[in-house]
Short mmCIF file of C-alpha atoms and ligand atoms in Angstrom, two decimals:
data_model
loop_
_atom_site.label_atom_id
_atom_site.label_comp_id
_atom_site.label_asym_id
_atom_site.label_seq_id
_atom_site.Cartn_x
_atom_site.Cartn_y
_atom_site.Cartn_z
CA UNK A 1 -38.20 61.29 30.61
CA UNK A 2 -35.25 62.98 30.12
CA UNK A 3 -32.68 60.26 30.85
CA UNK A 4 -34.62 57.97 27.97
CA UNK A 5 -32.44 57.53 25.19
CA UNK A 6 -34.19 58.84 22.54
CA UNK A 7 -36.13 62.08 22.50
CA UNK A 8 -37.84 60.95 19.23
CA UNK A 9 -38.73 57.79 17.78
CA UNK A 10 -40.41 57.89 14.03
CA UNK A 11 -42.50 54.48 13.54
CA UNK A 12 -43.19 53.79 9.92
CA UNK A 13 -40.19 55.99 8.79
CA UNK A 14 -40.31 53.24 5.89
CA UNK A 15 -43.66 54.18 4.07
CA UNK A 16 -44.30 56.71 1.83
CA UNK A 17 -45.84 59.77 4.71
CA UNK A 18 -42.68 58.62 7.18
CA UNK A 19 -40.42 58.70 4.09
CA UNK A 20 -41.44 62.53 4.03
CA UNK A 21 -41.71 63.02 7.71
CA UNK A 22 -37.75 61.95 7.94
CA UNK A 23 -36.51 64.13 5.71
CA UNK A 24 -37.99 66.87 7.06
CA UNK A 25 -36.72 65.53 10.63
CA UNK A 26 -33.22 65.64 9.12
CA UNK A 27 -33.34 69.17 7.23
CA UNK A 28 -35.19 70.41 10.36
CA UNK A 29 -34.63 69.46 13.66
CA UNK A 30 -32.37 70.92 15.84
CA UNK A 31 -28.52 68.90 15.64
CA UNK A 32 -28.78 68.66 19.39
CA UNK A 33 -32.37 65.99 19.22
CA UNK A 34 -31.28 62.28 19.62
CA UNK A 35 -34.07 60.65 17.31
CA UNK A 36 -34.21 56.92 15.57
CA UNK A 37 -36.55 55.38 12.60
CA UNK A 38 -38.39 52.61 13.28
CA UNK A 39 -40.77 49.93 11.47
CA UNK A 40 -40.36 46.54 10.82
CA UNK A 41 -38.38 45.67 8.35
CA UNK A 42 -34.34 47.01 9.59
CA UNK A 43 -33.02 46.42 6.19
CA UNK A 44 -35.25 48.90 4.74
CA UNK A 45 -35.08 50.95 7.25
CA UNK A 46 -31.34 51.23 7.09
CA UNK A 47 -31.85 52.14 3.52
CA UNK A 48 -33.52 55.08 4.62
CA UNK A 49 -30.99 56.03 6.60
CA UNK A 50 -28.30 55.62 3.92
CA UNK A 51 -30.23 58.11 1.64
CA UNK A 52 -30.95 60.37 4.76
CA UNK A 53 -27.34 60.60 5.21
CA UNK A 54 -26.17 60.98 1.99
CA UNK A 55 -28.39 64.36 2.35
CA UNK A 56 -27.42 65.10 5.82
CA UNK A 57 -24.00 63.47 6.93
CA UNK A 58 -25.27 64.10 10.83
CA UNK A 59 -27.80 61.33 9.98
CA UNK A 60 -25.31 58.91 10.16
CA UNK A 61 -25.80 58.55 13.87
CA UNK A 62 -29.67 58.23 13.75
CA UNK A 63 -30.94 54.60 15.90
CA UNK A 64 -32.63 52.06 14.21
CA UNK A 65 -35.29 50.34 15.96
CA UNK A 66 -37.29 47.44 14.94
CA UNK A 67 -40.59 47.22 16.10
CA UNK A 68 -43.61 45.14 14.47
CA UNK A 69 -46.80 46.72 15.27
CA UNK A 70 -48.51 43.49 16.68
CA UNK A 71 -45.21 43.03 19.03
CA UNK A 72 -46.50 44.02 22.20
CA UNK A 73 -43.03 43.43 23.82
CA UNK A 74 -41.15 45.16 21.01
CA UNK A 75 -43.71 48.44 21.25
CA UNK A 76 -43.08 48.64 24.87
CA UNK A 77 -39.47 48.69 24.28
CA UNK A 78 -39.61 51.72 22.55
CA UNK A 79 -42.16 53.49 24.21
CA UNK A 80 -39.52 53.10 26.99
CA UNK A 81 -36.95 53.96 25.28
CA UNK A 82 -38.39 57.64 23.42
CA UNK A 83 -40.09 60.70 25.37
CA UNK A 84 -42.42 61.26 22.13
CA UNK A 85 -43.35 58.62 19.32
CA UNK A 86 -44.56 59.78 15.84
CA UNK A 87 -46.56 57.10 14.45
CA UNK A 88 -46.94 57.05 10.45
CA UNK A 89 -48.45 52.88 10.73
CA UNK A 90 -51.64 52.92 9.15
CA UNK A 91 -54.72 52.07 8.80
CA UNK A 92 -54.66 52.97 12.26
CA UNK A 93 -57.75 50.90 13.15
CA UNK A 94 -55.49 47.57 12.30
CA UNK A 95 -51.79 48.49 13.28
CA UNK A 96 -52.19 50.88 15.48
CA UNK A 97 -54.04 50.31 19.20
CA UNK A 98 -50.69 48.47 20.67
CA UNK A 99 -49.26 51.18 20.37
CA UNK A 100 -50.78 53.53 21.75
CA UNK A 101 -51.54 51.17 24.64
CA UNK A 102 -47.53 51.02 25.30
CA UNK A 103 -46.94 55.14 25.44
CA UNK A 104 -50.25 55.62 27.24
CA UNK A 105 -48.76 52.97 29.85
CA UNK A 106 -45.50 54.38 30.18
CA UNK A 107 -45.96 58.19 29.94
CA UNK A 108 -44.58 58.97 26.26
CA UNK A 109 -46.02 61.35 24.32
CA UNK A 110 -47.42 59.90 20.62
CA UNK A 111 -48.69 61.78 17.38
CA UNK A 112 -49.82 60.32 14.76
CA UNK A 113 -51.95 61.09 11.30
CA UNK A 114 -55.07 59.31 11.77
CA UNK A 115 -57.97 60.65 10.10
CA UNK A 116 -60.20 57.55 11.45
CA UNK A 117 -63.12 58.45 13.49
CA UNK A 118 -62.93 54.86 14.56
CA UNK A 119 -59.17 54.34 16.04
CA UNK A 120 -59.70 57.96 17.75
CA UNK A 121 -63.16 56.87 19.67
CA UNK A 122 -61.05 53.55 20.68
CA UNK A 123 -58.21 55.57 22.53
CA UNK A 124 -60.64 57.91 23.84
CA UNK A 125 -62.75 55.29 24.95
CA UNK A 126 -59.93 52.61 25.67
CA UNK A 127 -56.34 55.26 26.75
CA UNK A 128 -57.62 58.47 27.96
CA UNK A 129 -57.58 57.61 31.56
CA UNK A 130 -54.64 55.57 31.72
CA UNK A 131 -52.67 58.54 29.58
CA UNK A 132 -54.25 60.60 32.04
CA UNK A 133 -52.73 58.73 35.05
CA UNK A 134 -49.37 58.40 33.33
CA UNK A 135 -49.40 61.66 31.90
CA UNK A 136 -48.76 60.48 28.48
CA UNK A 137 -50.23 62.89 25.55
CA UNK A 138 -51.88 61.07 23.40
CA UNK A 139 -52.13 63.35 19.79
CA UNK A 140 -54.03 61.50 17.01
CA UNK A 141 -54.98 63.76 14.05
CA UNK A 142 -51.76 65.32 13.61
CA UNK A 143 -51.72 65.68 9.49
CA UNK A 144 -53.95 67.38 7.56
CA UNK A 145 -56.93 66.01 9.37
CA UNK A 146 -57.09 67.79 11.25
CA UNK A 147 -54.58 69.91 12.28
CA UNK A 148 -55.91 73.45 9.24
CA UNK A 149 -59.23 72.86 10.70
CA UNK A 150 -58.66 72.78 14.50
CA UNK A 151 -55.46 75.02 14.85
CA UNK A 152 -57.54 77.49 11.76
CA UNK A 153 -60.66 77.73 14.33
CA UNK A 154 -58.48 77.97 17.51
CA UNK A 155 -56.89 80.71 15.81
CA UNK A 156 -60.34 82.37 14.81
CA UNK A 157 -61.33 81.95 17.93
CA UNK A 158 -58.41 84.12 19.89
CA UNK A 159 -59.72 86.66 17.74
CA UNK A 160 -63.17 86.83 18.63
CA UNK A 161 -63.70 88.68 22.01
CA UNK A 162 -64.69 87.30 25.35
CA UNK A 163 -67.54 85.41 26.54
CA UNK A 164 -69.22 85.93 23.95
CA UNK A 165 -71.18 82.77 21.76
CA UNK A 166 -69.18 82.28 18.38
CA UNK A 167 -70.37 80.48 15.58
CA UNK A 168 -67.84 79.58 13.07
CA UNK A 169 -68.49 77.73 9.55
CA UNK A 170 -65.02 76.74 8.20
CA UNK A 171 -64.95 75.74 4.12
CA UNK A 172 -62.03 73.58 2.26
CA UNK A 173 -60.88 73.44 -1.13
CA UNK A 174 -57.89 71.15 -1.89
CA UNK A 175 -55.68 69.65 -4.62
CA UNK A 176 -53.76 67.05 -4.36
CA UNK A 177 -52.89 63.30 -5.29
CA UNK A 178 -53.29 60.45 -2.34
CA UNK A 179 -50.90 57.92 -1.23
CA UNK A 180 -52.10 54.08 -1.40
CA UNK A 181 -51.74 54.06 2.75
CA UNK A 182 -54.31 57.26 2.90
CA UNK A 183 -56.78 55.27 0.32
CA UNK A 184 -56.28 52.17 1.85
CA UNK A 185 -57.26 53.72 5.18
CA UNK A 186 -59.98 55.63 3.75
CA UNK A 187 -61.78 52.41 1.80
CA UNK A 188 -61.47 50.33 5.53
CA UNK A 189 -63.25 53.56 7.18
CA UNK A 190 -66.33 53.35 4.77
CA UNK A 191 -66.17 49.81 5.38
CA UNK A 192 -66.35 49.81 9.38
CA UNK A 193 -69.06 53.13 9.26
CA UNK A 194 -71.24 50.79 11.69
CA UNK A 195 -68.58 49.55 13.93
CA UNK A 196 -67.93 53.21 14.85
CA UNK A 197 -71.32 54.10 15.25
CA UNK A 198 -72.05 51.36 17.61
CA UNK A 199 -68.66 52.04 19.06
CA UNK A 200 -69.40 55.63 19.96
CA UNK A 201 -72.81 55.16 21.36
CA UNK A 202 -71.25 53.63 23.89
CA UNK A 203 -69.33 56.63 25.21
CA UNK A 204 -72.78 58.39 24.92
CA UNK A 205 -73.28 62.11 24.72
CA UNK A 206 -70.39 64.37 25.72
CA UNK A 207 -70.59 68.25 27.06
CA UNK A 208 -68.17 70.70 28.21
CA UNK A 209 -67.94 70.10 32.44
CA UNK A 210 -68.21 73.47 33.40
CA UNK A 211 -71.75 73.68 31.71
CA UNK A 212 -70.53 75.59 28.30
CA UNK A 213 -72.92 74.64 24.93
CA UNK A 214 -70.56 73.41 21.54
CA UNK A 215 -72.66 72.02 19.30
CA UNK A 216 -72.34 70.80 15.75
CA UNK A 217 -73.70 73.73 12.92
CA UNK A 218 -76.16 72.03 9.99
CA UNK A 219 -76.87 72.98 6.48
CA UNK A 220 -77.18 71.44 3.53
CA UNK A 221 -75.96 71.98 0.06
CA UNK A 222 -75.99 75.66 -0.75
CA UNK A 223 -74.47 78.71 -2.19
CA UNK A 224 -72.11 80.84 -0.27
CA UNK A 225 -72.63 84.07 -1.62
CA UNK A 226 -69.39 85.65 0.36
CA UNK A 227 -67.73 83.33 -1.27
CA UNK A 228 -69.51 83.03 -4.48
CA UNK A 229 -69.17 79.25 -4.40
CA UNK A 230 -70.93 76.28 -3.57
CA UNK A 231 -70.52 74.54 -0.16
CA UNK A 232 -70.72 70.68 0.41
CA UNK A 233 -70.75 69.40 4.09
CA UNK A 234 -68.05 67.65 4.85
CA UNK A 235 -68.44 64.57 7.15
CA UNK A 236 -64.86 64.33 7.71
CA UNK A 237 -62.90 63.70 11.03
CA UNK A 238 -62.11 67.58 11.61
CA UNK A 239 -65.29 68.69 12.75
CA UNK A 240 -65.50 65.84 15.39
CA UNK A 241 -61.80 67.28 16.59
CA UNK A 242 -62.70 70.76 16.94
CA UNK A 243 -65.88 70.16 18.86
CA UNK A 244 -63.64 67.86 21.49
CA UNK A 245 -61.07 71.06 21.24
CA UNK A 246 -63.72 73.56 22.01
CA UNK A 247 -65.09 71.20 24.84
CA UNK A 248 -61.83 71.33 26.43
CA UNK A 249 -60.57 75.09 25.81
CA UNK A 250 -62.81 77.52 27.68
CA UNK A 251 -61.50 80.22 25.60
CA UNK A 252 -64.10 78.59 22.95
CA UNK A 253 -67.12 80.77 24.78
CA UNK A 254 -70.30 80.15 26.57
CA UNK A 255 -71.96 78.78 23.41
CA UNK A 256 -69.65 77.90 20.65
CA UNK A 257 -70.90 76.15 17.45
CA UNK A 258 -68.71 74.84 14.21
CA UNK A 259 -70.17 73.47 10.81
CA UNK A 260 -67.22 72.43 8.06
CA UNK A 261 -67.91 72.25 4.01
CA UNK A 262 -66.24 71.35 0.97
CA UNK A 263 -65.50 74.59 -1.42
CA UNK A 264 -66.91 73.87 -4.60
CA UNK A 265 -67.10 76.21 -7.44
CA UNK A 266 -69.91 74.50 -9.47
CA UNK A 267 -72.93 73.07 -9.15
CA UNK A 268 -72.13 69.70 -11.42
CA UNK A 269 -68.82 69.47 -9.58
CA UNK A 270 -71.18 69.22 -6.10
CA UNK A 271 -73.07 66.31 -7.80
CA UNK A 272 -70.24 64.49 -9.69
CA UNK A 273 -68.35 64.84 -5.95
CA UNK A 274 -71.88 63.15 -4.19
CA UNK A 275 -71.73 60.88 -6.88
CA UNK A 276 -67.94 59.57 -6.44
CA UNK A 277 -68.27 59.55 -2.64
CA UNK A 278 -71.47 57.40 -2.32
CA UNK A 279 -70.35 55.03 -5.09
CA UNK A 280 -66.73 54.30 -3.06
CA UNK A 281 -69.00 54.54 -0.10
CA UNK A 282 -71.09 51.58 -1.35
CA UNK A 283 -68.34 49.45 -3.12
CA UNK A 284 -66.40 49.11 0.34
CA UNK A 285 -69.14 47.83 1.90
CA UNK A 286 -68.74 44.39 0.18
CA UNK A 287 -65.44 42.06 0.72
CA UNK A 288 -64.96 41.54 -3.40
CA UNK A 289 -65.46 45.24 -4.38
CA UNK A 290 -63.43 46.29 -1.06
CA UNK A 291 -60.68 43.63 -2.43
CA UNK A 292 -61.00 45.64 -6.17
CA UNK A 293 -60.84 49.35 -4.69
CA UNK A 294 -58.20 48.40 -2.00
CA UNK A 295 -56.28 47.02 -5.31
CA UNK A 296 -56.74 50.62 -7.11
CA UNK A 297 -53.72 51.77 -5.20
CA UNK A 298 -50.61 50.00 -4.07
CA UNK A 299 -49.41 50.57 -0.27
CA UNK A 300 -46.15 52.47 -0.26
CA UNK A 301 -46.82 54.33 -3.24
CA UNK A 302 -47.65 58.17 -3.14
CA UNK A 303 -48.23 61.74 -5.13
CA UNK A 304 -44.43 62.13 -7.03
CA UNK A 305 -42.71 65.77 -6.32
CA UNK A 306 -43.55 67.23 -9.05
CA UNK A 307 -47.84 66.40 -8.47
CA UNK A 308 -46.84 67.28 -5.00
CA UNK A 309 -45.33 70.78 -6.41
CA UNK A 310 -48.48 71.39 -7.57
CA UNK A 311 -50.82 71.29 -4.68
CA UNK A 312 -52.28 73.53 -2.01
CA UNK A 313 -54.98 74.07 0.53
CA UNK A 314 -57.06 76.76 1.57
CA UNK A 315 -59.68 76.56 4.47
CA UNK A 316 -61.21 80.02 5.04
CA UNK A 317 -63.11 80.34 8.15
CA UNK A 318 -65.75 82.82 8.91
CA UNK A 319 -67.05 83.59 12.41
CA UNK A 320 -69.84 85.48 14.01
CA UNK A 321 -68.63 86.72 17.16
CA UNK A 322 -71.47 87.74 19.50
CA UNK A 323 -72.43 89.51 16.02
CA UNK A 324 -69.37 91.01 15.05
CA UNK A 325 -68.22 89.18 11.71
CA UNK A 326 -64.85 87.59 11.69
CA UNK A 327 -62.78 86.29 8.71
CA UNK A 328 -59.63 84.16 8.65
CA UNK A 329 -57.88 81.71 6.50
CA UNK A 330 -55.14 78.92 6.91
CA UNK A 331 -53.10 77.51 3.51
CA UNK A 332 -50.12 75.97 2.28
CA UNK A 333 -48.36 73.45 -0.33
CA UNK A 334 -49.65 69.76 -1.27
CA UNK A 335 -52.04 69.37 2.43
CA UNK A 336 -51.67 65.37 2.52
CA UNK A 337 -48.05 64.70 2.41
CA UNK A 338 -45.04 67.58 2.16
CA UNK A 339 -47.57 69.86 4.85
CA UNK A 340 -48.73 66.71 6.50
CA UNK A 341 -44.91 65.84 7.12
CA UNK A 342 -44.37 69.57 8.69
CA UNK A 343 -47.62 69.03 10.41
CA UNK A 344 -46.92 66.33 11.87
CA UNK A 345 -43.28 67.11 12.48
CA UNK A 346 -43.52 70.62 14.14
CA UNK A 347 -46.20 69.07 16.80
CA UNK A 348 -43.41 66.46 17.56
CA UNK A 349 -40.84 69.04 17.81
CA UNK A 350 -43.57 71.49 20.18
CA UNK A 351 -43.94 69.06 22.66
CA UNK A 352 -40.42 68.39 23.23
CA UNK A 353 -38.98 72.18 23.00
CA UNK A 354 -41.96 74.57 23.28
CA UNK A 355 -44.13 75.12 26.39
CA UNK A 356 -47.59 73.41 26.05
CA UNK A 357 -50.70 73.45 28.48
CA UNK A 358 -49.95 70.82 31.26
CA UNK A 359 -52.76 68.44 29.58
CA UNK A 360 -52.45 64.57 29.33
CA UNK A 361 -54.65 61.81 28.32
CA UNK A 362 -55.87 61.49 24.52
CA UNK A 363 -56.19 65.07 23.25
CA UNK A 364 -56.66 67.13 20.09
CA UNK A 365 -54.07 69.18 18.41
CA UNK A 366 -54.85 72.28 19.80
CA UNK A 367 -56.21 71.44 23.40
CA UNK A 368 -52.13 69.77 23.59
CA UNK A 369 -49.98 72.29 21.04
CA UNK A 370 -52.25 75.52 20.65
CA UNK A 371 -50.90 78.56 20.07
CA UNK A 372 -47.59 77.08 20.36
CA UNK A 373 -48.04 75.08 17.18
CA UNK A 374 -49.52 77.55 15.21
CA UNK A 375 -46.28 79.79 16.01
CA UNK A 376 -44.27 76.88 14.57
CA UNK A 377 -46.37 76.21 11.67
CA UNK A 378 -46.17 80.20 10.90
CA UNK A 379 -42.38 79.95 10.77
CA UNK A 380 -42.44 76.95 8.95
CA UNK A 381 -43.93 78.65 5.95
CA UNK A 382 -47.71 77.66 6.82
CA UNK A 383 -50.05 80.68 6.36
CA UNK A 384 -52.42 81.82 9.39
CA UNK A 385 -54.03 84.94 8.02
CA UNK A 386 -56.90 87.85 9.83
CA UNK A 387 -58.26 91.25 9.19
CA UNK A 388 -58.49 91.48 13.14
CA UNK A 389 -55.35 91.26 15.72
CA UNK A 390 -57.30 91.20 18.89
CA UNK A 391 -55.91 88.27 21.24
CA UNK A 392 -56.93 86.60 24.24
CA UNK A 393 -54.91 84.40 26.09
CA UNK A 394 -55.98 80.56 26.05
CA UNK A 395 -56.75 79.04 29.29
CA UNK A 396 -57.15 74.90 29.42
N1 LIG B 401 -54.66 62.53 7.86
C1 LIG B 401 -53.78 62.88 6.95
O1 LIG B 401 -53.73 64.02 6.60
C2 LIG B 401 -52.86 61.84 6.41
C3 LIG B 401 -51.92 62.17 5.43
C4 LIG B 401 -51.05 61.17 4.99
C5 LIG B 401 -51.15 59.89 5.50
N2 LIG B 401 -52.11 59.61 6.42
C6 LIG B 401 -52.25 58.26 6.99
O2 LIG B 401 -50.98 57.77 7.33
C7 LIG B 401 -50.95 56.36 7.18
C8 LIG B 401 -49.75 55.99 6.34
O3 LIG B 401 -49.96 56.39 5.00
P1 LIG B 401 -48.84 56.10 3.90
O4 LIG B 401 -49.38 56.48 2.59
O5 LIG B 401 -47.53 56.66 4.35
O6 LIG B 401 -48.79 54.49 4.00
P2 LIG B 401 -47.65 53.46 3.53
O7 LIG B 401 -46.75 54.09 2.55
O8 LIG B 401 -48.37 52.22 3.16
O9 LIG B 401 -46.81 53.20 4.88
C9 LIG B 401 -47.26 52.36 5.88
C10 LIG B 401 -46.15 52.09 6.88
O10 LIG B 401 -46.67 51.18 7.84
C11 LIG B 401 -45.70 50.15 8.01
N3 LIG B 401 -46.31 48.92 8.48
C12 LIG B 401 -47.29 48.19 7.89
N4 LIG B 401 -47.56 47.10 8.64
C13 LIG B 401 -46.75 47.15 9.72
C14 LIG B 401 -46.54 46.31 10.84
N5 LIG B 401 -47.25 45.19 11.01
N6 LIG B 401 -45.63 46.68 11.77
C15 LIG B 401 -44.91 47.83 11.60
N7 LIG B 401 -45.04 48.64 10.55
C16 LIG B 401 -45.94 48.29 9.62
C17 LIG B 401 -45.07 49.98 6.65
O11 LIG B 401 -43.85 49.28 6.81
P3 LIG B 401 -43.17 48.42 5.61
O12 LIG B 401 -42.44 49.42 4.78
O13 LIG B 401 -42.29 47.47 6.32
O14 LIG B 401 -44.28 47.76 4.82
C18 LIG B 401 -44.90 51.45 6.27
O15 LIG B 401 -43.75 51.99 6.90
C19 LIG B 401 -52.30 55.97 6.56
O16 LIG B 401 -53.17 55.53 7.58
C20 LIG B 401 -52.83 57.28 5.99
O17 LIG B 401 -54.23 57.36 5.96
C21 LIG B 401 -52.96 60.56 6.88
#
C-alpha cells in the first residue's frame, strides 16, 4: 500500500462537512502525508484548493481527483490509487455503496460519517467478507455518530475491572445547528425505517463467538436522579455501534449491557422533543411532505462559525462494574461539524501513523482505532474524563 500514490484521498472535500474536514487536514496533518480532494465537480474542487492554499501555501501541491459516486470505474481508480479514503458523500444509502465496494475490493482503508443504520447493515451484510479477504477496514460512523458514544464506553470500559459483567447507560445533551446534507440524510432514514428492518432480519440475530452476553439495556422515559434530569431513549445509530464494538472486544466482559438517552432537563422539553420527532417521523413517510421537509434545508449549506462557536456536547456515562459504580464523561465544541471534522480526521490520520489492532472487514470505531484514537482525540483538545485510572489492556 505503500507505493500507492496517495496516502489520503478526501471524497466530498466540496460539501459543507468535507469543506471542514480539509481544513483541518491542512492545519493538521503532518507536511510529510501526500493527500488529494476529490468529488465531482474539479472546478469546485480546485476552488477549494485555492482557498486551502491561500491558508496553507504547502496546499498548493494537494491532487485533485474527480470521481462521481455512481462511476464505478472512476471509484476504483482511486481506491487504487489512496491507502485510506475519507468519504464525506452523503446520504450514504444513495451515493455511497460503490464505494465502499471499490476499497473493500482492493484493500484500502475507508471512513466515513454515516449515521444510517441502513447503509451500515448493507456493508456489513454486502463488504465484510470481501474487506475481510482483502484486508480493507471498512470504518462507517466516524463523526459524531458515533464515535463520543463508542470510544466514551470503550473508555469506561478499560476502567471497569476484569471479567466482570458491566452495565453501562450512557446520556447526551447537545447544541448545535445541522447542515442540509445531515437533514437531508436524516429525512431519507425516517423514510426507508422498513427497508432496514426487513434488511436486517435478514442477517438475523448476532452474538459474541466465544459465547459472551451484550445485550441492549431498556427503560423508558424517566428521571435520573444522579443527574437530576430527565432521560429520553435515544434510538439513534450509536447504540447499535457499541453493541457490534462490545461483540468484537472481549475486554467488554462476560455479560456486558449498554442503554443510550437523550439529557433533558424538563419534563415539557421531553414531550415537545417526542412531539417534533414523531411529526418529522410521519411527514417523511409520504413523497409530497418528504419533497417539503427535504426543501427546509438546502444541500451544501451548514451551521456558520459563529453558531458553530457556540456549541458543545456532553455524553456522561455511568457504569456498574460487577457492582462497583463507575462515572465518566466525553465533550467538546459544536459535535456535528468542527468535532465531526477532527473526528473524522484523527481516525484517518490513526490508521495511517498509529498502531491499530490487526482487524479488517467492516468495523466500528473502536474495534479498528481504540485506544489509539482516543489518545489522538485527547491531544486534539477532545475531553475523556474519570474519577478511576485503573486500565486494562484491550485484546481484539
Ligand atoms: N454522523 C455525523 O455526525 C455527521 C456529521 C456531519 C455530516 N454527516 C453526514 O455527512 C454527509 C454530508 O453532509 P454535508 O452536510 O457535508 O453534505 P453536503 O454539504 O450536501 O455535501 C455533500 C457532498 O457530496 C457530494 N456529492 C453529491 N452527489 C455526488 C455524486 N453523485 N458524486 C460525487 N459527489 C457527490 C457533493 O458534491 P458537489 O459539491 O459537487 O455537489 C458534496 O461534496 C451527510 O450524509 C450527513 O448526514 C454526518
Amino acid at each position: 500500500m505503500a507505493k500507492r500514490q496517495f496516502d489520503l484521498i478526501l471524497f466530498g472535500a466540496t460539501g459543507f462537512t468535507g469543506g471542514l474536514t480539509a481544513a483541518y487536514l491542512a492545519a493538521h496533518a503532518p507536511a510529510s502525508l501526500r493527500w488529494a480532494l476529490a468529488g465531482r465537480s474539479v472546478r469546485k474542487l480546485a476552488e477549494v484548493k485555492r482557498r486551502l492554499a491561500q491558508a496553507y501555501p504547502r496546499c498548493e501541491s494537494l491532487g485533485l481527483v474527480q470521481a462521481d459516486s455512481f462511476d464505478a470505474r472512476a471509484l476504483a481508480r482511486m481506491a487504487e490509487s489512496t491507502q485510506v479514503v475519507i468519504s464525506t458523500v452523503g446520504p450514504y444509502i444513495h451515493y455511497g455503496e460503490a464505494l465502499v465496494a471499490a476499497c473493500a475490493e482492493r484493500g484500502t482503508h475507508y471512513v466515513d460519517l454515516t449515521g444510517e443504520p441502513e447503509f451500515v447493515e448493507l456493508c456489513l451484510q454486502k463488504y465484510d467478507a470481501v474487506a475481510r479477504s482483502s484486508g480493507a477496514k471498512i470504518i462507517n460512523c466516524c463523526g459524531f455518530d458515533s464515535i463520543p458514544h463508542d470510544l466514551g464506553v470503550l473508555f469506561t470500559v478499560l476502567q471497569c475491572p476484569p471479567d466482570v459483567p458491566i452495565r453501562i447507560r450512557g446520556f447526551v445533551r447537545v447544541s448545535m445547528g445541522i447542515s442540509g446534507g445531515t437533514w437531508h440524510s436524516a429525512v431519507h432514514a425516517f423514510s426507508r425505517l422498513r427497508h432496514y428492518v426487513r434488511l436486517r432480519r435478514q442477517r438475523g440475530a448476532v452474538a459474541p463467538a466465544d459465547g459472551r452476553r451484550v445485550k441492549a439495556l431498556m427503560q423508558g422515559v424517566h428521571y435520573e436522579p444522579q443527574l437530576r434530569k430527565w432521560a429520553v431513549p435515544f434510538p439513534t445509530i450509536d447504540p447499535q455501534v457499541v453493541r457490534r464494538s462490545a461483540r468484537a472486544l472481549d475486554c467488554y466482559g462476560p455479560d456486558f449491557g449498554y442503554a443510550h438517552y437523550l439529557e433533558v432537563k424538563r419534563l415539557p422539553l421531553v414531550l415537545a422533543t417526542a412531539a417534533g420527532a414523531s411529526t418529522v417521523f410521519a411527514l417523511a413517510q409520504f413523497k409530497p411532505t418528504r419533497q417539503w421537509l427535504l426543501s427546509r434545508k438546502a444541500v451544501g449549506d451548514g451551521p456558520d462559525p459563529q453558531r458553530r462557536a457556540r456549541s458543545w456536547f456532553r455524553v456522561r456515562f455511568m457504569a456498574n462494574a460487577g457492582g462497583h459504580p463507575i462515572r465518566t464523561q466525553v465533550s467538546g465544541g459544536d459535535p456535528g461539524y468542527d468535532e465531526t471534522a477532527k473526528m473524522l480526521s484523527e481516525a484517518a490520520l490513526c490508521l495511517l501513523q498509529d498502531n491499530t489492532p490487526p482487524v479488517a472487514g467492516v468495523i466500528t470505531p473502536a474495534a479498528a482505532l481504540g485506544e489509539a484514537l482516543i489518545h489522538r482525540l485527547q491531544r486534539a483538545g477532545m475531553r475523556f474524563e474519570t474519577q478511576w485510572t485503573r486500565r486494562k489492556q484491550v485484546k481484539t
